[in-house]
Amino acid sequence: MHDQAERLRELVNVQNNDKEESREESSPTRIMAITSGKGGVGKTNLAVNLALGLVSLRQRVTLIDTDLGLANIDLILGITPEYHLGHFFTGERSLRDIIVEGPLGLRVIAGGSGFQELADLSERHVDKCLKHLVELEKGSDFLVFDTGAGISYKVVQFIIAADEIMVVTTSEPTAIADAYGIIKVLAKENPQAKVYLVANMIRREDEGNQVLERLVMVAEKFLDFNVEPLGMVFYDSVVPAAVKHQEPFILVNPQAAASKNVLGLARRLLALPDIPVHSPGSFWRRLFRR
Ligand SMILES: Nc1ncnc2c1ncn2[C@@H]1O[C@H](COP(=O)(O)OP(=O)(O)OP(=O)(O)O)[C@@H](O)[C@H]1O
Ligand SMILES: [Mg+2]
């Protein structure tokens, strides 16, 4: 894994220009949720590899698993977190205890059932937790939340609290229809958010462009809502192969099509103008409705 990380760094350094390499020290933390309407479209793989792409571009990234699905972040990274957010919220463990260091220095937090447990805690205890979460936020350039699929309360609570939401779809009509369903919720419940669209498992460029253009168009026409087509990731056999070996594909093969696509998405995220800003802690308060 170490050699692979080196290769990614080399690739990035060769391609980086000076502007991209310098990170503004005072820039606010970006809080992004990765979501989809339909399940199994590649959110978790995208979350892990995009987070690593951002780290290779000198961003400090904390990746938070909010899902208890089968193909979890820890499985894809081949790490086994001993504790999750639930242990932090109940006071059994400190925030530091539950953070696991992944490749390239990526920070990973397992969600566990933690987010539900918070509802039962006292106001005073929640305030204490919030203080630590704000510290975590200040120490990160990006907090990336991998969510489940669909519009259950468990998912919606994240996407209506986050500043930036990445909606992932494939070119399947059902995935596109369900992505539209998510965008509809966002247009109503979190209209200030920046919503990005990523088409995954794409076989041909024109197919990907069609998916992106169609969704952007219907969101504009029927919801009067602006969605940013961030880009596409090709169907690439390196992805399932890497999953099998519990290694992120961007490290296994940084030159693969999917890896280059994901690095491209990371670069685009860093180059976007007008990123929403929030005061420290406001995201967490929104999340917990306090
Ligand atoms: N670009 C791609 N090319 C080929 N296979 C892919 C690609 N992206 C994802 N996959 C495959 O699709 C499957 C589902 O991916 P993943 O678990 O990331 O989806 P998910 O949206 O997080 O699913 P869930 O909704 O269950 O959380 C995995 O087996 C993965 O290998
Ligand atoms: Mg997933």
Coordinates of N, CA and C and ligand atoms in Angstrom, one line a residue, residues 34 36 39-45 47 65 67-73 76 146-149, ligand 2:
I34 N -22.2 12.5 0.3 CA -22.3 11.7 -1.0 C -23.5 10.8 -0.9
S36 N -27.3 9.0 -3.1 CA -27.9 8.6 -4.3 C -29.3 8.2 -4.0
G39 N -29.7 2.4 -4.6 CA -28.5 1.8 -4.0 C -27.6 1.2 -5.0
G40 N -26.3 0.9 -4.5 CA -25.3 0.2 -5.3 C -24.8 0.9 -6.5
V41 N -24.9 2.3 -6.5 CA -24.4 3.0 -7.7 C -23.0 3.4 -7.6
G42 N -22.3 3.1 -6.4 CA -20.9 3.4 -6.3 C -20.5 4.5 -5.3
K43 N -21.5 4.9 -4.4 CA -21.2 6.0 -3.5 C -20.0 5.7 -2.6
T44 N -20.0 4.5 -2.0 CA -18.9 4.3 -1.0 C -17.5 4.2 -1.7
N45 N -17.5 3.6 -2.8 CA -16.2 3.6 -3.6 C -15.8 5.0 -4.0
A47 N -16.7 7.8 -2.5 CA -16.4 8.5 -1.3 C -14.9 8.3 -0.8
D65 N -18.4 7.5 7.8 CA -19.3 6.5 7.3 C -20.6 6.6 8.1
D67 N -23.3 5.0 7.1 CA -24.2 3.9 6.6 C -23.7 2.6 7.3
L68 N -24.7 1.7 7.5 CA -24.3 0.4 8.0 C -24.5 -0.7 7.0
G69 N -24.3 -0.3 5.7 CA -24.5 -1.2 4.6 C -23.5 -2.3 4.6
L70 N -23.5 -3.1 3.5 CA -22.5 -4.2 3.5 C -21.1 -3.8 3.1
A71 N -21.0 -3.1 1.9 CA -19.7 -2.7 1.5 C -19.3 -1.4 2.1
N72 N -18.9 -1.5 3.4 CA -18.5 -0.3 4.1 C -17.2 0.3 3.8
I73 N -17.0 1.5 4.2 CA -15.7 2.2 4.0 C -14.6 1.4 4.6
I76 N -13.6 -1.5 2.3 CA -12.9 -1.0 1.1 C -11.5 -0.6 1.4
D146 N -20.3 9.6 3.8 CA -20.9 8.6 2.9 C -22.2 8.2 3.5
T147 N -23.3 8.4 2.7 CA -24.6 8.1 3.2 C -25.1 6.8 2.5
G148 N -26.3 6.4 3.0 CA -27.0 5.3 2.3 C -27.8 5.9 1.1
A149 N -28.5 5.0 0.5 CA -29.3 5.5 -0.7 C -30.8 5.8 -0.2
Ligands
MG2 MG -22.3 2.4 0.2

